[in-house]
Tab-separated table of N, CA and C in Angstrom:
chain	number	residue	atom	x	y	z
A	22	MET	N	-137.724	-94.814	-262.826
A	22	MET	CA	-137.408	-93.895	-263.905
A	22	MET	C	-137.812	-92.468	-263.550
A	23	VAL	N	-139.055	-92.271	-263.141
A	23	VAL	CA	-139.513	-90.921	-262.810
A	23	VAL	C	-138.668	-90.336	-261.688
A	24	GLY	N	-138.424	-91.141	-260.665
A	24	GLY	CA	-137.638	-90.679	-259.531
A	24	GLY	C	-136.239	-90.263	-259.906
A	25	SER	N	-135.661	-90.894	-260.911
A	25	SER	CA	-134.304	-90.534	-261.318
A	25	SER	C	-134.272	-89.195	-262.047
A	26	LEU	N	-135.393	-88.748	-262.565
A	26	LEU	CA	-135.455	-87.467	-263.270
A	26	LEU	C	-135.662	-86.284	-262.329
A	27	LEU	N	-136.335	-86.503	-261.224
A	27	LEU	CA	-136.685	-85.400	-260.322
A	27	LEU	C	-135.487	-84.590	-259.839
A	28	PRO	N	-134.421	-85.212	-259.359
A	28	PRO	CA	-133.293	-84.412	-258.860
A	28	PRO	C	-132.616	-83.564	-259.939
A	29	LYS	N	-132.840	-83.883	-261.195
A	29	LYS	CA	-132.204	-83.150	-262.297
A	29	LYS	C	-132.971	-81.888	-262.686
A	30	ILE	N	-134.167	-81.717	-262.144
A	30	ILE	CA	-135.018	-80.582	-262.496
A	30	ILE	C	-134.820	-79.459	-261.485
A	31	ASP	N	-134.680	-78.234	-261.984
A	31	ASP	CA	-134.563	-77.066	-261.109
A	31	ASP	C	-135.975	-76.638	-260.708
A	32	ILE	N	-136.337	-76.909	-259.459
A	32	ILE	CA	-137.696	-76.656	-258.978
A	32	ILE	C	-137.667	-75.648	-257.839
A	33	ASP	N	-138.562	-74.667	-257.902
A	33	ASP	CA	-138.755	-73.725	-256.796
A	33	ASP	C	-139.725	-74.392	-255.822
A	34	ILE	N	-139.186	-75.135	-254.875
A	34	ILE	CA	-139.998	-75.965	-253.984
A	34	ILE	C	-141.001	-75.143	-253.184
A	35	GLU	N	-140.633	-73.941	-252.787
A	35	GLU	CA	-141.530	-73.102	-251.984
A	35	GLU	C	-142.810	-72.745	-252.734
A	36	ASN	N	-142.743	-72.675	-254.065
A	36	ASN	CA	-143.892	-72.253	-254.871
A	36	ASN	C	-144.414	-73.365	-255.778
A	37	THR	N	-144.176	-74.615	-255.398
A	37	THR	CA	-144.563	-75.746	-256.238
A	37	THR	C	-145.353	-76.768	-255.434
A	38	VAL	N	-146.389	-77.311	-256.063
A	38	VAL	CA	-147.137	-78.438	-255.512
A	38	VAL	C	-146.923	-79.601	-256.470
A	39	ALA	N	-146.605	-80.773	-255.937
A	39	ALA	CA	-146.364	-81.954	-256.768
A	39	ALA	C	-147.625	-82.812	-256.814
A	40	PHE	N	-148.055	-83.145	-258.014
A	40	PHE	CA	-149.181	-84.054	-258.214
A	40	PHE	C	-148.616	-85.364	-258.747
A	41	VAL	N	-148.871	-86.469	-258.053
A	41	VAL	CA	-148.303	-87.765	-258.426
A	41	VAL	C	-149.440	-88.744	-258.677
A	42	CYS	N	-149.444	-89.333	-259.856
A	42	CYS	CA	-150.469	-90.301	-260.233
A	42	CYS	C	-149.770	-91.516	-260.823
A	43	GLY	N	-150.203	-92.690	-260.437
A	43	GLY	CA	-149.598	-93.892	-260.989
A	43	GLY	C	-149.816	-95.081	-260.096
A	44	PRO	N	-149.117	-96.165	-260.403
A	44	PRO	CA	-149.246	-97.364	-259.582
A	44	PRO	C	-148.625	-97.154	-258.201
A	45	PRO	N	-149.091	-97.886	-257.209
A	45	PRO	CA	-148.644	-97.681	-255.826
A	45	PRO	C	-147.131	-97.705	-255.633
A	46	ILE	N	-146.431	-98.615	-256.278
A	46	ILE	CA	-144.986	-98.718	-256.075
A	46	ILE	C	-144.270	-97.474	-256.600
A	47	MET	N	-144.735	-96.933	-257.726
A	47	MET	CA	-144.133	-95.720	-258.266
A	47	MET	C	-144.402	-94.542	-257.345
A	48	ILE	N	-145.642	-94.416	-256.886
A	48	ILE	CA	-146.001	-93.318	-255.989
A	48	ILE	C	-145.129	-93.349	-254.746
A	49	HIS	N	-144.932	-94.524	-254.182
A	49	HIS	CA	-144.114	-94.662	-252.975
A	49	HIS	C	-142.719	-94.072	-253.178
A	50	PHE	N	-142.050	-94.474	-254.248
A	50	PHE	CA	-140.678	-94.031	-254.462
A	50	PHE	C	-140.594	-92.572	-254.898
A	51	VAL	N	-141.572	-92.097	-255.657
A	51	VAL	CA	-141.578	-90.683	-256.048
A	51	VAL	C	-141.788	-89.800	-254.819
A	52	ILE	N	-142.676	-90.198	-253.923
A	52	ILE	CA	-142.883	-89.427	-252.692
A	52	ILE	C	-141.601	-89.377	-251.871
A	53	LEU	N	-140.899	-90.504	-251.753
A	53	LEU	CA	-139.619	-90.502	-251.025
A	53	LEU	C	-138.641	-89.508	-251.641
A	54	ASP	N	-138.562	-89.494	-252.972
A	54	ASP	CA	-137.668	-88.551	-253.658
A	54	ASP	C	-138.089	-87.107	-253.408
A	55	LEU	N	-139.387	-86.839	-253.482
A	55	LEU	CA	-139.874	-85.476	-253.255
A	55	LEU	C	-139.575	-85.015	-251.828
A	56	LEU	N	-139.757	-85.891	-250.860
A	56	LEU	CA	-139.451	-85.542	-249.469
A	56	LEU	C	-137.961	-85.258	-249.299
A	57	ARG	N	-137.117	-86.066	-249.927
A	57	ARG	CA	-135.662	-85.835	-249.865
A	57	ARG	C	-135.283	-84.500	-250.496
A	58	MET	N	-136.040	-84.094	-251.519
A	58	MET	CA	-135.764	-82.821	-252.194
A	58	MET	C	-136.198	-81.627	-251.353
A	59	GLY	N	-137.014	-81.868	-250.321
A	59	GLY	CA	-137.443	-80.781	-249.457
A	59	GLY	C	-138.920	-80.447	-249.518
A	60	PHE	N	-139.687	-81.189	-250.300
A	60	PHE	CA	-141.130	-80.968	-250.345
A	60	PHE	C	-141.739	-81.369	-249.009
A	61	GLY	N	-142.678	-80.579	-248.516
A	61	GLY	CA	-143.440	-80.961	-247.334
A	61	GLY	C	-144.569	-81.887	-247.743
A	62	GLU	N	-145.039	-82.685	-246.805
A	62	GLU	CA	-146.139	-83.606	-247.120
A	62	GLU	C	-147.382	-82.867	-247.601
A	63	ASN	N	-147.568	-81.634	-247.146
A	63	ASN	CA	-148.730	-80.847	-247.569
A	63	ASN	C	-148.594	-80.315	-248.993
A	64	LYS	N	-147.441	-80.498	-249.619
A	64	LYS	CA	-147.210	-80.042	-250.994
A	64	LYS	C	-147.205	-81.195	-251.991
A	65	ILE	N	-147.581	-82.408	-251.525
A	65	ILE	CA	-147.591	-83.586	-252.393
A	65	ILE	C	-149.016	-84.135	-252.442
A	66	ILE	N	-149.602	-84.138	-253.636
A	66	ILE	CA	-150.960	-84.637	-253.859
A	66	ILE	C	-150.840	-85.932	-254.660
A	67	THR	N	-151.536	-86.983	-254.221
A	67	THR	CA	-151.425	-88.261	-254.929
A	67	THR	C	-152.794	-88.807	-255.299
A	68	THR	N	-152.793	-89.654	-256.317
A	68	THR	CA	-153.947	-90.457	-256.671
A	68	THR	C	-153.412	-91.798	-257.141
A	69	MET	N	-154.005	-92.863	-256.681
A	69	MET	CA	-153.502	-94.192	-257.003
A	69	MET	C	-154.322	-94.814	-258.126
A	70	GLU	N	-153.629	-95.302	-259.134
A	70	GLU	CA	-154.264	-95.973	-260.265
A	70	GLU	C	-153.735	-97.401	-260.315
A	71	ARG	N	-154.587	-98.373	-260.100
A	71	ARG	CA	-154.139	-99.767	-260.099
A	71	ARG	C	-154.171	-100.381	-261.495
A	72	ARG	N	-155.035	-99.925	-262.347
A	72	ARG	CA	-155.171	-100.553	-263.666
A	72	ARG	C	-154.985	-99.537	-264.785
A	73	MET	N	-153.838	-98.937	-264.815
A	73	MET	CA	-153.560	-97.961	-265.871
A	73	MET	C	-153.383	-98.700	-267.197
A	74	GLU	N	-153.979	-98.178	-268.239
A	74	GLU	CA	-153.868	-98.808	-269.551
A	74	GLU	C	-153.176	-97.888	-270.546
A	75	CYS	N	-152.130	-97.232	-270.078
A	75	CYS	CA	-151.412	-96.338	-270.986
A	75	CYS	C	-150.120	-96.963	-271.448
């Protein structure tokens, strides 16, 4: 779901840092989408949450 929204957003990639938090499978696919959009690995910050209760 999150990954399907990213390409629809007008983002200034040069001046943006992406922070990704969530379960490992979501992080994996969101990072792939961000890389396809042109984000460098140094512009993607992640934190893994295995037991989110939201």
